[in-house]
């Protein structure tokens, strides 16, 4: 089963997300990977849209494999990158 770990603000804007396979990883491992981005200063720990503080949520997806999930994840990533370009700034 493919899971999605997301860092969300109270308005549910997602700052980042990590997809992972529960046959190979755990929620704790996914959260550590995401937290490294904040620790290294790559991302701020608040929402770039509404400035809300972020919290972590883990949810199972409908996908059985990362290969199956990848087209969906890439489409969402593209839409988010476009939104970031429109909004501007470093988040």
XYZ file of C-alpha atoms in Angstrom:
91
model
C 0.000 0.000 0.000
C 1.229 3.490 -0.866
C 0.944 6.125 1.823
C 1.236 9.902 1.675
C 2.815 11.896 4.497
C 1.924 15.584 4.238
C 2.883 18.731 6.105
C -0.346 20.734 6.203
C -1.435 24.064 7.651
C -4.788 24.454 9.476
C -6.364 25.431 6.117
C -5.034 22.155 4.636
C -2.575 23.779 2.227
C 0.190 21.188 1.741
C 3.747 22.478 2.037
C 5.351 19.138 1.154
C 4.396 15.509 0.778
C 6.329 12.244 0.820
C 4.912 9.130 -0.838
C 6.074 5.797 0.552
C 5.423 2.070 0.286
C 4.538 0.368 3.574
C 6.402 -2.728 2.391
C 9.654 -0.756 2.452
C 9.193 2.262 4.768
C 7.323 3.520 7.807
C 5.576 6.772 8.642
C 8.452 7.637 10.959
C 10.982 7.238 8.133
C 8.880 9.391 5.787
C 8.515 12.061 8.453
C 12.283 12.093 9.046
C 12.911 12.611 5.320
C 10.544 15.568 5.254
C 11.860 17.041 8.497
C 15.365 17.079 6.985
C 14.165 19.708 4.480
C 13.104 21.992 7.334
C 16.266 21.298 9.357
C 18.487 22.178 6.379
C 16.575 25.438 5.805
C 15.253 24.350 2.413
C 11.666 25.007 3.504
C 10.054 27.229 6.110
C 7.950 25.636 8.827
C 4.846 27.630 7.963
C 2.416 27.798 5.071
C 3.555 29.991 2.184
C -0.063 30.811 1.348
C -1.671 31.663 4.699
C 1.313 31.600 7.122
C -0.317 28.884 9.261
C 1.882 26.494 11.243
C 2.364 23.058 9.705
C 1.428 19.681 11.167
C 2.048 16.178 9.797
C -0.625 13.746 8.600
C -0.244 10.224 7.182
C -2.909 8.730 4.911
C -3.159 5.542 2.890
C -3.798 6.056 -0.819
C -5.725 3.876 -3.279
C -2.464 2.852 -4.986
C -0.780 -0.513 -4.534
C 2.650 0.505 -5.896
C 4.707 3.661 -6.324
C 4.832 2.931 -10.056
C 1.037 3.049 -10.162
C 0.948 6.244 -8.070
C 3.665 8.123 -9.943
C 1.561 9.614 -12.804
C -0.890 11.033 -10.270
C 1.904 12.325 -8.017
C 3.731 13.933 -10.967
C 0.520 15.671 -12.125
C -0.053 17.099 -8.631
C 3.601 18.127 -8.406
C 3.307 19.979 -11.729
C 0.168 21.803 -10.629
C 1.841 22.784 -7.348
C 4.961 24.062 -9.102
C 2.766 26.181 -11.370
C 0.918 27.569 -8.331
C 4.244 28.367 -6.669
C 5.342 30.258 -9.784
C 2.116 32.251 -9.762
C 2.290 33.031 -6.039
C 6.051 33.615 -6.077
C 8.470 33.682 -3.212
C 10.480 31.087 -1.319
C 8.417 28.774 0.820
